[in-house]
CSV table of C-alpha atoms in Angstrom, one decimal:
chain,number,residue,atom,x,y,z
A,1,MET,CA,0.0,0.0,0.0
A,2,LEU,CA,1.3,3.4,-0.9
A,3,LEU,CA,1.7,6.3,1.5
A,4,ILE,CA,0.4,9.4,-0.2
A,5,ASP,CA,1.2,12.9,0.8
A,6,CYS,CA,-2.1,14.8,0.4
A,7,PRO,CA,-1.1,18.5,-0.1
A,8,TYR,CA,-4.0,19.5,2.3
A,9,CYS,CA,-3.9,16.7,5.0
A,10,GLY,CA,-0.4,15.3,4.9
A,11,PRO,CA,0.7,11.6,4.5
A,12,ARG,CA,-2.2,9.1,4.5
A,13,PRO,CA,-2.6,5.5,3.4
A,14,GLU,CA,-3.5,4.7,-0.2
A,15,VAL,CA,-7.0,3.3,0.7
A,16,GLU,CA,-8.1,6.8,1.5
A,17,PHE,CA,-7.5,7.9,-2.1
A,18,ARG,CA,-8.8,7.2,-5.6
A,19,CYS,CA,-6.5,7.6,-8.6
A,20,GLY,CA,-8.0,9.7,-11.4
A,21,GLY,CA,-5.5,8.8,-14.2
A,22,GLU,CA,-3.1,10.9,-16.2
A,23,ALA,CA,-3.0,14.6,-15.2
A,24,HIS,CA,-2.9,17.8,-17.4
A,25,ILE,CA,-5.2,16.5,-20.1
A,26,ALA,CA,-7.2,19.6,-20.7
A,27,ARG,CA,-10.9,19.3,-21.6
A,28,PRO,CA,-11.4,20.7,-25.1
A,29,ALA,CA,-12.4,24.3,-25.0
A,30,GLN,CA,-14.3,24.1,-28.3
A,31,PRO,CA,-15.7,20.5,-28.6
A,32,ALA,CA,-17.5,21.2,-31.8
A,33,ASP,CA,-14.2,22.1,-33.5
A,34,MET,CA,-12.5,18.7,-32.6
A,35,ASP,CA,-11.9,16.1,-35.3
A,36,ASP,CA,-11.8,12.4,-34.7
A,37,LYS,CA,-8.1,12.4,-34.2
A,38,ALA,CA,-8.3,15.1,-31.5
A,39,TRP,CA,-11.1,13.2,-29.7
A,40,ALA,CA,-9.1,10.0,-29.7
A,41,GLU,CA,-6.1,11.8,-28.3
A,42,PHE,CA,-8.3,13.4,-25.6
A,43,LEU,CA,-10.3,10.3,-24.7
A,44,PHE,CA,-8.0,7.3,-25.2
A,45,ILE,CA,-4.4,8.0,-25.9
A,46,ARG,CA,-2.2,8.0,-22.8
A,47,SER,CA,1.5,8.5,-22.3
A,48,ASN,CA,1.8,5.6,-19.9
A,49,PRO,CA,5.5,6.1,-19.3
A,50,LYS,CA,7.9,3.8,-17.4
A,51,GLY,CA,9.3,6.5,-15.3
A,52,VAL,CA,7.9,9.8,-14.0
A,53,HIS,CA,4.1,10.1,-14.5
A,54,ALA,CA,1.9,13.1,-13.7
A,55,GLU,CA,-1.5,11.9,-12.4
A,56,ARG,CA,-4.6,13.1,-10.5
A,57,TRP,CA,-5.7,11.7,-7.1
A,58,ILE,CA,-8.6,12.5,-4.9
A,59,HIS,CA,-8.5,12.2,-1.1
A,60,GLN,CA,-11.9,10.5,-1.2
A,61,HIS,CA,-12.0,9.4,2.5
A,62,GLY,CA,-10.3,12.6,3.8
A,63,CYS,CA,-10.6,16.2,2.6
A,64,GLN,CA,-12.3,15.0,-0.6
A,65,ARG,CA,-10.2,17.3,-2.7
A,66,TRP,CA,-8.4,16.6,-6.0
A,67,PHE,CA,-4.7,17.1,-6.4
A,68,ASN,CA,-1.9,16.2,-8.8
A,69,ALA,CA,1.1,14.0,-8.1
A,70,LEU,CA,4.3,13.1,-9.8
A,71,ARG,CA,5.1,9.4,-9.3
A,72,ASP,CA,7.7,7.1,-10.7
A,73,THR,CA,5.8,4.2,-12.2
A,74,TYR,CA,8.9,1.9,-12.0
A,75,THR,CA,9.4,2.3,-8.2
A,76,ASP,CA,5.9,3.6,-7.3
A,77,ALA,CA,7.7,6.3,-5.3
A,78,PHE,CA,5.9,9.6,-5.1
A,79,ILE,CA,8.2,12.5,-6.1
A,80,GLU,CA,5.8,15.3,-5.2
A,81,THR,CA,2.2,16.2,-4.8
A,82,TYR,CA,0.8,19.6,-5.8
A,83,GLU,CA,-2.4,21.5,-6.0
A,84,MET,CA,-4.9,21.4,-8.9
A,85,GLY,CA,-4.2,24.2,-11.4
A,86,THR,CA,-0.5,24.4,-10.6
A,87,LYS,CA,2.5,22.9,-12.3
A,88,PRO,CA,5.0,20.6,-10.7
A,89,SER,CA,8.6,21.7,-10.1
A,90,ARG,CA,9.5,19.6,-13.2
A,91,LEU,CA,7.2,18.1,-15.8
A,92,PRO,CA,7.6,14.6,-17.0
A,93,ASP,CA,8.5,14.4,-20.7
A,94,GLY,CA,6.0,11.6,-21.2
A,95,ARG,CA,8.7,9.2,-22.2
A,96,THR,CA,10.5,6.5,-20.4
A,97,THR,CA,13.3,7.5,-18.1
A,98,ARG,CA,14.8,4.0,-18.0
B,1,MET,CA,13.6,-31.7,-32.7
B,2,ARG,CA,13.5,-35.0,-31.0
B,3,ARG,CA,9.9,-36.2,-30.8
B,4,PHE,CA,8.5,-37.1,-27.5
B,5,SER,CA,6.8,-40.5,-27.5
B,6,PHE,CA,6.4,-43.6,-25.4
B,7,ALA,CA,9.2,-45.3,-27.3
B,8,ALA,CA,11.5,-42.3,-26.6
B,9,LEU,CA,10.5,-42.4,-22.9
B,10,LEU,CA,11.4,-46.1,-22.7
B,11,ALA,CA,14.7,-45.5,-24.4
B,12,GLU,CA,15.5,-42.7,-22.1
B,13,ALA,CA,14.4,-44.7,-19.0
B,14,ALA,CA,17.0,-47.3,-20.0
B,15,ASN,CA,19.5,-44.5,-20.2
B,16,ALA,CA,18.7,-43.0,-16.8
B,17,HIS,CA,17.2,-40.0,-18.7
B,18,GLN,CA,20.6,-38.6,-19.5
B,19,GLY,CA,20.0,-38.1,-23.2
B,20,TRP,CA,17.1,-35.7,-23.5
B,21,GLY,CA,19.3,-32.7,-24.3
B,22,ARG,CA,18.2,-29.1,-24.6
B,23,GLN,CA,14.9,-28.4,-26.2
B,24,TRP,CA,15.8,-25.3,-28.1
B,25,ARG,CA,19.0,-23.5,-29.2
B,26,ASN,CA,20.5,-20.4,-27.7
B,27,PRO,CA,21.7,-18.7,-30.9
B,28,GLU,CA,23.7,-15.6,-31.5
B,29,PRO,CA,21.5,-13.0,-33.3
B,30,LYS,CA,22.1,-12.8,-37.1
B,31,ARG,CA,22.6,-9.4,-38.7
B,32,SER,CA,19.1,-9.3,-40.1
B,33,TYR,CA,15.9,-11.3,-40.4
B,34,ASP,CA,12.7,-11.2,-42.5
B,35,ILE,CA,10.6,-10.8,-39.4
B,36,VAL,CA,11.6,-9.8,-35.8
B,37,VAL,CA,9.1,-10.5,-33.0
B,38,VAL,CA,9.7,-8.4,-29.9
B,39,GLY,CA,8.8,-10.4,-26.8
B,40,ALA,CA,9.1,-14.1,-26.2
B,41,GLY,CA,6.0,-14.7,-24.2
B,42,GLY,CA,3.3,-17.1,-25.2
B,43,HIS,CA,1.8,-14.7,-27.8
B,44,GLY,CA,5.2,-13.9,-29.4
B,45,LEU,CA,6.4,-17.5,-29.5
B,46,ALA,CA,3.1,-18.6,-30.9
B,47,THR,CA,3.4,-15.9,-33.6
B,48,ALA,CA,6.9,-17.2,-34.5
B,49,TYR,CA,5.7,-20.8,-34.5
B,50,TYR,CA,2.7,-20.1,-36.9
B,51,LEU,CA,4.9,-18.0,-39.1
B,52,ALA,CA,7.1,-21.0,-39.6
B,53,SER,CA,4.5,-23.8,-39.6
B,54,VAL,CA,1.6,-22.1,-41.5
B,55,HIS,CA,3.4,-19.5,-43.7
B,56,GLY,CA,6.8,-21.2,-44.2
B,57,ILE,CA,8.7,-18.1,-43.0
B,58,THR,CA,11.6,-19.3,-40.8
B,59,ASN,CA,14.0,-16.4,-41.1
B,60,VAL,CA,12.5,-15.1,-37.9
B,61,ALA,CA,13.9,-14.0,-34.6
B,62,VAL,CA,12.1,-13.6,-31.3
B,63,LEU,CA,13.8,-11.1,-29.0
B,64,GLU,CA,13.3,-11.3,-25.3
B,65,LYS,CA,14.8,-8.9,-22.7
B,66,GLY,CA,14.7,-11.6,-20.0
B,67,TRP,CA,14.0,-15.3,-20.3
B,68,LEU,CA,11.3,-16.7,-22.5
B,69,GLY,CA,7.9,-17.0,-20.7
B,70,GLY,CA,9.2,-15.0,-17.8
B,71,GLY,CA,6.7,-12.2,-18.0
B,72,ASN,CA,2.9,-12.4,-17.9
B,73,THR,CA,3.0,-15.9,-19.5
B,74,GLY,CA,4.3,-17.3,-16.2
B,75,ARG,CA,2.2,-15.0,-14.0
B,76,ASN,CA,-1.4,-15.5,-15.2
B,77,THR,CA,-4.0,-17.8,-13.6
B,78,THR,CA,-4.2,-20.0,-16.8
B,79,ILE,CA,-7.9,-19.8,-17.4
B,80,ILE,CA,-9.2,-20.5,-20.9
B,81,ARG,CA,-12.7,-19.7,-22.1
B,82,SER,CA,-14.4,-18.1,-25.1
B,83,ASN,CA,-17.8,-17.0,-23.8
B,84,TYR,CA,-17.4,-13.4,-24.7
B,85,LEU,CA,-20.4,-11.2,-25.6
B,86,TYR,CA,-19.5,-9.6,-28.9
B,87,ASP,CA,-19.1,-11.3,-32.3
B,88,GLU,CA,-15.6,-10.1,-32.8
B,89,SER,CA,-14.5,-11.3,-29.4
B,90,ALA,CA,-16.2,-14.6,-29.7
B,91,GLY,CA,-14.5,-15.0,-33.1
B,92,ILE,CA,-11.0,-14.6,-31.8
B,93,TYR,CA,-11.3,-16.4,-28.4
B,94,GLU,CA,-13.2,-19.3,-30.0
B,95,HIS,CA,-10.5,-19.5,-32.7
B,96,ALA,CA,-8.1,-19.9,-29.8
B,97,VAL,CA,-10.1,-22.6,-27.9
B,98,LYS,CA,-10.3,-24.7,-31.1
B,99,LEU,CA,-6.5,-24.4,-31.5
B,100,TRP,CA,-6.1,-25.3,-27.7
B,101,GLU,CA,-8.0,-28.5,-28.3
B,102,GLY,CA,-5.3,-29.9,-30.6
B,103,LEU,CA,-2.3,-28.0,-29.3
B,104,SER,CA,-0.5,-30.7,-27.3
B,105,GLN,CA,-0.7,-33.1,-30.4
B,106,GLU,CA,0.4,-30.3,-32.8
B,107,LEU,CA,3.4,-29.2,-30.7
B,108,ASN,CA,4.2,-32.7,-29.5
B,109,TYR,CA,4.4,-31.1,-26.1
B,110,ASN,CA,1.9,-31.7,-23.3
B,111,VAL,CA,0.5,-28.3,-22.4
B,112,MET,CA,-1.9,-30.0,-19.9
B,113,PHE,CA,-4.9,-28.4,-21.5
B,114,SER,CA,-7.8,-29.5,-19.2
B,115,GLN,CA,-11.4,-28.7,-20.3
B,116,ARG,CA,-12.7,-28.9,-16.8
B,117,GLY,CA,-15.3,-26.2,-17.3
B,118,VAL,CA,-15.6,-22.5,-16.4
B,119,MET,CA,-18.6,-21.6,-14.3
B,120,MET,CA,-19.8,-18.1,-13.7
B,121,LEU,CA,-22.1,-17.5,-10.8
B,122,ALA,CA,-25.2,-15.4,-10.7
B,123,HIS,CA,-26.1,-13.8,-7.3
B,124,ASN,CA,-28.8,-11.4,-8.3
B,125,GLN,CA,-31.3,-10.6,-11.1
B,126,HIS,CA,-28.8,-8.4,-12.9
B,127,ASP,CA,-26.3,-11.3,-13.0
B,128,VAL,CA,-29.0,-13.7,-14.3
B,129,GLN,CA,-29.9,-11.3,-17.1
B,130,SER,CA,-26.3,-10.5,-18.0
B,131,LEU,CA,-25.2,-14.2,-18.0
B,132,LYS,CA,-28.2,-15.3,-20.0
B,133,ARG,CA,-27.6,-12.6,-22.5
B,134,HIS,CA,-24.0,-13.9,-22.8
B,135,ILE,CA,-25.3,-17.5,-23.2
B,136,TYR,CA,-27.7,-16.5,-26.1
B,137,ALA,CA,-25.0,-14.4,-27.8
B,138,ASN,CA,-22.5,-17.2,-27.5
B,139,ARG,CA,-24.9,-19.8,-28.9
B,140,LEU,CA,-25.5,-17.6,-32.0
B,141,ASN,CA,-21.7,-17.6,-32.4
B,142,GLY,CA,-21.3,-21.3,-32.0
B,143,VAL,CA,-19.7,-21.0,-28.6
B,144,ASP,CA,-20.9,-23.5,-26.0
B,145,ASN,CA,-22.3,-21.9,-22.8
B,146,GLU,CA,-25.3,-23.1,-20.8
B,147,TRP,CA,-27.5,-22.1,-17.9
B,148,LEU,CA,-27.4,-24.1,-14.7
B,149,THR,CA,-29.9,-24.1,-11.8
B,150,PRO,CA,-28.3,-23.9,-8.4
B,151,GLU,CA,-28.7,-27.6,-8.0
B,152,GLN,CA,-27.1,-28.3,-11.3
B,153,ALA,CA,-24.2,-26.0,-10.4
B,154,LYS,CA,-23.8,-27.8,-7.1
B,155,ASP,CA,-23.7,-31.2,-9.0
B,156,PHE,CA,-21.0,-29.8,-11.3
B,157,CYS,CA,-19.0,-28.2,-8.5
B,158,PRO,CA,-19.7,-29.9,-5.1
B,159,PRO,CA,-17.7,-27.4,-3.0
B,160,LEU,CA,-20.3,-24.8,-3.9
B,161,ASN,CA,-22.7,-23.8,-1.2
B,162,ILE,CA,-26.2,-23.1,-2.6
B,163,SER,CA,-28.0,-22.4,0.6
B,164,PRO,CA,-30.5,-19.5,0.0
B,165,ASP,CA,-29.6,-17.7,3.2
B,166,LEU,CA,-26.0,-16.9,2.2
B,167,ARG,CA,-24.9,-13.3,1.9
B,168,TYR,CA,-24.4,-13.9,-1.8
B,169,PRO,CA,-26.8,-16.7,-2.7
B,170,VAL,CA,-26.1,-18.7,-5.9
B,171,ILE,CA,-29.3,-18.4,-7.9
B,172,GLY,CA,-27.9,-19.8,-11.1
B,173,ALA,CA,-24.7,-20.1,-13.2
B,174,ALA,CA,-23.4,-20.1,-16.7
B,175,LEU,CA,-21.1,-23.0,-17.6
B,176,GLN,CA,-18.8,-23.3,-20.6
B,177,ARG,CA,-17.8,-26.9,-20.5
B,178,ARG,CA,-15.1,-26.5,-23.1
B,179,GLY,CA,-13.4,-23.9,-20.9
B,180,GLY,CA,-10.7,-24.8,-18.5
B,181,VAL,CA,-7.0,-24.4,-17.7
B,182,ALA,CA,-3.6,-25.2,-19.2
B,183,ARG,CA,0.0,-25.3,-17.9
B,184,HIS,CA,1.2,-21.8,-18.8
B,185,ASP,CA,5.0,-22.5,-18.8
B,186,ALA,CA,4.5,-25.6,-21.0
B,187,VAL,CA,2.7,-23.4,-23.5
B,188,ALA,CA,5.7,-21.1,-23.8
B,189,TRP,CA,8.1,-24.0,-23.8
B,190,GLY,CA,6.1,-26.0,-26.3
B,191,TYR,CA,5.9,-23.2,-28.8
B,192,ALA,CA,9.5,-22.3,-28.3
B,193,ARG,CA,10.6,-25.9,-29.0
B,194,ALA,CA,8.4,-26.2,-32.0
B,195,ALA,CA,9.4,-22.8,-33.5
B,196,ASP,CA,13.1,-23.5,-32.8
B,197,ALA,CA,12.9,-26.8,-34.5
B,198,ARG,CA,11.6,-25.0,-37.7
B,199,GLY,CA,14.6,-22.6,-37.7
B,200,VAL,CA,13.3,-19.7,-35.7
B,201,ASP,CA,16.0,-18.0,-33.5
B,202,ILE,CA,14.9,-17.3,-30.0
B,203,ILE,CA,17.3,-14.8,-28.5
B,204,GLN,CA,17.0,-14.2,-24.8
B,205,ASN,CA,18.7,-11.5,-22.7
B,206,CYS,CA,18.3,-9.2,-25.7
B,207,GLU,CA,16.4,-6.0,-24.8
B,208,VAL,CA,15.1,-3.8,-27.6
B,209,THR,CA,16.3,-0.3,-27.0
B,210,GLY,CA,15.2,1.4,-30.2
B,211,LEU,CA,13.2,1.0,-33.4
B,212,ARG,CA,15.2,2.1,-36.5
B,213,ARG,CA,13.4,3.5,-39.6
B,214,GLY,CA,14.8,3.9,-43.1
B,215,PRO,CA,14.8,7.0,-45.2
B,216,ASN,CA,11.3,6.2,-46.5
B,217,GLY,CA,10.0,6.1,-42.9
B,218,ALA,CA,9.5,2.3,-42.9
B,219,ILE,CA,10.9,0.1,-40.2
B,220,SER,CA,14.4,-1.2,-41.0
B,221,GLY,CA,15.3,-3.0,-37.8
B,222,VAL,CA,15.6,-2.8,-34.0
B,223,GLU,CA,18.4,-1.5,-31.8
B,224,THR,CA,19.1,-4.0,-29.0
B,225,THR,CA,21.5,-4.5,-26.1
B,226,ARG,CA,23.2,-7.0,-28.4
B,227,GLY,CA,23.5,-4.6,-31.4
B,228,PHE,CA,21.4,-3.7,-34.3
B,229,ILE,CA,19.3,-6.4,-35.9
B,230,GLY,CA,17.7,-5.6,-39.3
B,231,ALA,CA,14.2,-6.6,-40.2
B,232,ARG,CA,11.7,-6.1,-43.0
B,233,ARG,CA,8.8,-6.3,-40.5
B,234,VAL,CA,8.7,-6.0,-36.8
B,235,GLY,CA,5.9,-7.4,-34.6
B,236,VAL,CA,5.7,-5.9,-31.1
B,237,VAL,CA,4.2,-8.4,-28.6
B,238,ALA,CA,5.4,-6.8,-25.4
B,239,ALA,CA,2.3,-6.9,-23.2
B,240,GLY,CA,2.7,-4.3,-20.4
B,241,HIS,CA,5.7,-2.7,-22.0
B,242,THR,CA,3.9,-2.0,-25.4
B,243,SER,CA,3.7,1.8,-24.7
B,244,VAL,CA,7.4,1.8,-23.9
B,245,ILE,CA,8.5,0.0,-27.1
B,246,MET,CA,6.1,2.0,-29.3
B,247,SER,CA,7.3,5.3,-27.8
B,248,MET,CA,10.7,4.5,-29.4
B,249,ALA,CA,9.0,5.1,-32.7
B,250,ASP,CA,7.0,8.1,-31.4
B,251,VAL,CA,3.7,6.1,-31.6
B,252,ARG,CA,1.4,6.9,-28.7
B,253,MET,CA,-0.9,4.1,-27.7
B,254,PRO,CA,-4.4,3.9,-26.1
B,255,ILE,CA,-3.0,1.8,-23.3
B,256,GLU,CA,-2.4,2.0,-19.6
B,257,SER,CA,-0.2,-0.5,-17.8
B,258,TYR,CA,-1.5,-1.7,-14.4
B,259,PRO,CA,-0.2,-4.3,-11.9
B,260,LEU,CA,-2.5,-7.4,-11.7
B,261,GLN,CA,-1.9,-9.8,-8.9
B,262,ALA,CA,-2.5,-13.5,-8.3
B,263,LEU,CA,-1.7,-15.9,-5.6
B,264,VAL,CA,-1.6,-19.6,-4.9
B,265,SER,CA,-2.2,-21.6,-1.7
B,266,GLU,CA,-0.2,-24.6,-0.4
B,267,PRO,CA,-0.9,-27.7,-2.5
B,268,VAL,CA,-3.7,-29.9,-1.2
B,269,LYS,CA,-5.5,-33.0,-2.5
B,270,PRO,CA,-8.1,-32.4,-5.3
B,271,VAL,CA,-10.9,-30.4,-3.7
B,272,PHE,CA,-12.0,-28.2,-6.5
B,273,PRO,CA,-13.0,-29.7,-9.9
B,274,CYS,CA,-13.5,-26.6,-12.2
B,275,VAL,CA,-13.0,-22.9,-12.5
B,276,VAL,CA,-15.5,-20.7,-10.6
B,277,MET,CA,-15.9,-17.0,-11.2
B,278,SER,CA,-18.1,-14.4,-9.6
B,279,ASN,CA,-18.1,-11.0,-11.1
B,280,ALA,CA,-20.4,-9.7,-8.3
B,281,VAL,CA,-18.3,-10.9,-5.5
B,282,HIS,CA,-15.2,-10.1,-7.5
B,283,ALA,CA,-13.3,-13.4,-7.3
B,284,TYR,CA,-12.3,-16.4,-9.2
B,285,ILE,CA,-10.6,-19.6,-8.2
B,286,SER,CA,-9.4,-23.0,-9.6
B,287,GLN,CA,-7.1,-25.7,-8.5
B,288,SER,CA,-3.9,-26.5,-10.4
B,289,ASP,CA,-2.9,-30.1,-11.1
B,290,LYS,CA,-0.2,-29.6,-8.5
B,291,GLY,CA,-2.9,-29.0,-6.0
B,292,GLU,CA,-2.6,-25.3,-5.3
B,293,LEU,CA,-5.6,-23.2,-5.2
B,294,VAL,CA,-5.1,-20.5,-7.9
B,295,ILE,CA,-6.7,-17.2,-7.2
B,296,GLY,CA,-6.7,-14.0,-9.3
B,297,ALA,CA,-7.1,-10.5,-7.9
B,298,GLY,CA,-8.2,-7.3,-9.7
B,299,THR,CA,-5.8,-4.6,-10.9
B,300,ASP,CA,-4.4,-1.9,-8.8
B,301,GLN,CA,-5.9,1.6,-9.3
B,302,TYR,CA,-2.7,3.3,-10.5
B,303,THR,CA,-0.5,2.6,-13.5
B,304,SER,CA,2.8,0.9,-12.7
B,305,TYR,CA,5.6,-1.2,-14.1
B,306,SER,CA,6.8,-2.4,-10.7
B,307,GLN,CA,5.4,-6.0,-11.0
B,308,GLN,CA,4.0,-5.8,-7.5
B,309,GLY,CA,0.7,-4.4,-6.2
B,310,GLY,CA,-0.8,-3.4,-3.0
B,311,LEU,CA,-1.4,-6.0,-0.3
B,312,HIS,CA,-4.9,-4.6,0.3
B,313,ILE,CA,-5.9,-5.7,-3.2
B,314,THR,CA,-5.0,-9.4,-2.5
B,315,THR,CA,-6.6,-9.1,1.0
B,316,HIS,CA,-9.8,-7.9,-0.6
B,317,THR,CA,-9.7,-10.8,-3.1
B,318,LEU,CA,-9.3,-13.4,-0.3
B,319,ASP,CA,-12.2,-11.8,1.5
B,320,ALA,CA,-14.3,-12.3,-1.6
B,321,ILE,CA,-13.2,-16.0,-2.0
B,322,LEU,CA,-14.1,-16.7,1.6
B,323,GLU,CA,-17.6,-15.3,1.1
B,324,LEU,CA,-18.1,-18.0,-1.5
B,325,PHE,CA,-15.9,-20.8,-0.1
B,326,PRO,CA,-15.5,-20.3,3.7
B,327,GLN,CA,-14.0,-23.9,3.8
B,328,PHE,CA,-10.7,-22.4,2.6
B,329,SER,CA,-10.4,-20.0,5.5
B,330,ARG,CA,-7.6,-22.0,7.1
B,331,MET,CA,-5.6,-22.5,3.8
B,332,ARG,CA,-2.1,-20.9,3.8
B,333,MET,CA,-1.2,-18.8,0.8
B,334,LEU,CA,2.2,-19.8,-0.5
B,335,ARG,CA,3.1,-17.1,-3.0
B,336,ASN,CA,1.6,-13.9,-4.5
B,337,TRP,CA,3.0,-11.9,-7.3
B,338,GLY,CA,2.1,-9.2,-9.8
B,339,GLY,CA,2.3,-8.8,-13.6
B,340,ILE,CA,2.0,-5.7,-15.7
B,341,VAL,CA,-1.0,-5.8,-18.0
B,342,ASP,CA,-1.7,-3.5,-20.9
B,343,VAL,CA,-5.3,-2.3,-20.6
B,344,THR,CA,-7.1,-0.7,-23.5
B,345,PRO,CA,-10.2,1.6,-23.1
B,346,ASP,CA,-12.6,-1.0,-24.5
B,347,ARG,CA,-10.8,-4.0,-22.8
B,348,SER,CA,-10.2,-5.6,-26.3
B,349,PRO,CA,-6.8,-6.3,-27.8
B,350,ILE,CA,-5.1,-4.4,-30.6
B,351,ILE,CA,-3.7,-6.7,-33.3
B,352,GLY,CA,-2.6,-5.3,-36.6
B,353,LYS,CA,-0.9,-2.4,-38.3
B,354,THR,CA,0.5,0.8,-36.9
B,355,PRO,CA,1.0,4.2,-38.6
B,356,ILE,CA,4.5,3.1,-39.4
B,357,GLU,CA,5.1,0.8,-42.4
B,358,GLY,CA,6.6,-2.5,-41.4
B,359,LEU,CA,5.7,-2.1,-37.7
B,360,TYR,CA,2.9,-4.3,-36.4
B,361,VAL,CA,1.5,-4.6,-32.9
B,362,ASN,CA,-0.2,-7.3,-30.9
B,363,CYS,CA,-1.2,-5.9,-27.5
B,364,GLY,CA,-3.9,-4.7,-25.2
B,365,TRP,CA,-4.9,-8.2,-23.9
B,366,GLY,CA,-5.2,-6.6,-20.5
B,367,THR,CA,-6.2,-8.9,-17.7
B,368,GLY,CA,-7.1,-11.9,-19.9
B,369,GLY,CA,-4.6,-12.7,-22.6
B,370,PHE,CA,-3.4,-16.2,-21.8
B,371,LYS,CA,-6.6,-17.8,-23.0
B,372,ALA,CA,-6.1,-16.3,-26.5
B,373,THR,CA,-2.4,-17.4,-26.9
B,374,PRO,CA,-2.8,-19.8,-29.9
B,375,GLY,CA,-5.4,-17.7,-31.7
B,376,SER,CA,-3.5,-14.5,-31.1
B,377,GLY,CA,-0.3,-16.0,-32.5
B,378,HIS,CA,-2.1,-17.6,-35.4
B,379,VAL,CA,-3.8,-14.4,-36.7
B,380,PHE,CA,-0.8,-12.2,-35.9
B,381,ALA,CA,1.4,-14.5,-37.9
B,382,HIS,CA,-1.0,-14.1,-40.8
B,383,THR,CA,-0.8,-10.3,-40.4
B,384,LEU,CA,3.0,-10.3,-40.3
B,385,ALA,CA,3.3,-12.7,-43.2
B,386,THR,CA,0.9,-11.1,-45.6
B,387,GLY,CA,1.0,-7.5,-44.3
B,388,GLU,CA,-2.8,-7.6,-44.0
B,389,PRO,CA,-5.0,-8.7,-41.0
B,390,HIS,CA,-6.7,-12.1,-40.9
B,391,LYS,CA,-10.4,-11.7,-41.0
B,392,ILE,CA,-10.6,-12.7,-37.4
B,393,ASN,CA,-8.3,-9.9,-36.2
B,394,ALA,CA,-9.5,-7.3,-38.8
B,395,PRO,CA,-11.8,-5.6,-36.3
B,396,PHE,CA,-9.1,-5.3,-33.6
B,397,THR,CA,-7.3,-2.3,-35.2
B,398,LEU,CA,-5.5,0.5,-33.5
B,399,ASP,CA,-7.6,2.7,-35.8
B,400,ARG,CA,-10.8,1.9,-34.0
B,401,PHE,CA,-10.0,4.4,-31.2
B,402,TYR,CA,-10.1,7.1,-33.9
B,403,THR,CA,-13.2,5.9,-35.8
B,404,GLY,CA,-15.1,5.0,-32.7
B,405,ARG,CA,-15.8,1.4,-33.7
B,406,LEU,CA,-14.9,0.0,-30.3
B,407,ILE,CA,-15.4,-3.6,-29.1
B,408,ASP,CA,-16.6,-2.8,-25.7
B,409,GLU,CA,-16.0,-6.0,-23.7
B,410,ALA,CA,-16.8,-4.9,-20.1
B,411,ALA,CA,-16.7,-8.6,-19.2
B,412,ALA,CA,-13.3,-9.1,-20.8
B,413,ALA,CA,-11.8,-10.2,-17.5
B,414,ALA,CA,-13.0,-12.4,-14.9
B,415,VAL,CA,-13.3,-9.6,-12.4
B,416,ALA,CA,-14.5,-6.0,-12.8
B,417,HIS,CA,-11.8,-3.5,-13.5
């Protein structure tokens, strides 16, 4: 079980959280202008790196607030957590780091 | 390849079994091949075998970063069935079951395929409707699946408790009698031996580190830890690492890789005659020929390549097993482990072309790929040999995520995702 550092509540066990998948995928501002390729990118295509991954979590059984996290998917170690609407101190490049 | 037979066994018995020898070579990679398959798991080895046996293409290498069969092939719970809802899925999984039925003879290798039946339990009206819908759809596709009353289910699987006052009463079940299990390692070994005998090079400890493209953009080979290997066509069969390999050619995939855990108990005498699944209770169980209870869990909630998952996931799974089979509450669990599964948005595989000429992919089997091993290899070999998909894998394109023609198999795995 992971120990996750909620930016609002501090470190709590993973069972209090739900993972919301890859972060920083912006909802289209003009859906009507999107073609099939853009929709597929938005809905289905994911970077899925073996390395640093930016993802969303919600502290479901705590403060119930969403936040972002950088986690290494090879070691499962959290690098940092940060509030919604902000950027991490470094962005993953979306590619494998190993 | 030395054929296994009763006569060979007798001869070796007289020789104290000293003469069996190695079952496949350990060759140095050549400078180039007609076709390179990335990944020597069951699907990759089956692909190589059918390339050689069906299409006569033997200038083939299978590259493996570790040892053959050491990834998900050796980590799954070995369940085989074909009772999927949609026509496309029934097509490919039934194709696989038909190949399973003759596989030990074809490979001259005992894969211990045992059609002991796969039973799915219904605990409520929704389960009944869903399972009956599957049964009717399966019958239309020529896939055997039948409805059992609780008494019939108890007859088929005596350990089942059908008392109506259980927390999750069994009010019926769907049974695919042709479903069952096989010995997963033997599947990899059998395909490896048969492919090797036909001239396929299986190159272990050879990790692909790059995909090289020629001036026209088409694939020209793969960079590996043992040097560059040229290839006219490359088939990526890398399961949980598909996104990693494809990113080497800047192809982004509709895949997320999750840990999926399983566990086995201490071996005991035969107590459990078939495979039992319950989607509502979120558990499935069978007993291996060695006597271990084999139990599969669900995926973890986050993507990972760590080949281990959270302990609370397995604990939850055991809770569910004990709801159905409290008689196993004193069993000791011997081992648990995780594999990395490549999950697509519609829970159906991707088998076919990519945007890059000469690069083909067979992936996205998610939590249930073992059962499809022969069928997957057979149709992917056709795709690699001819450059066009077999009619069975034609619907399983990468393109479907752009056109919207998904094959939405919510029941693709034994447990809810």
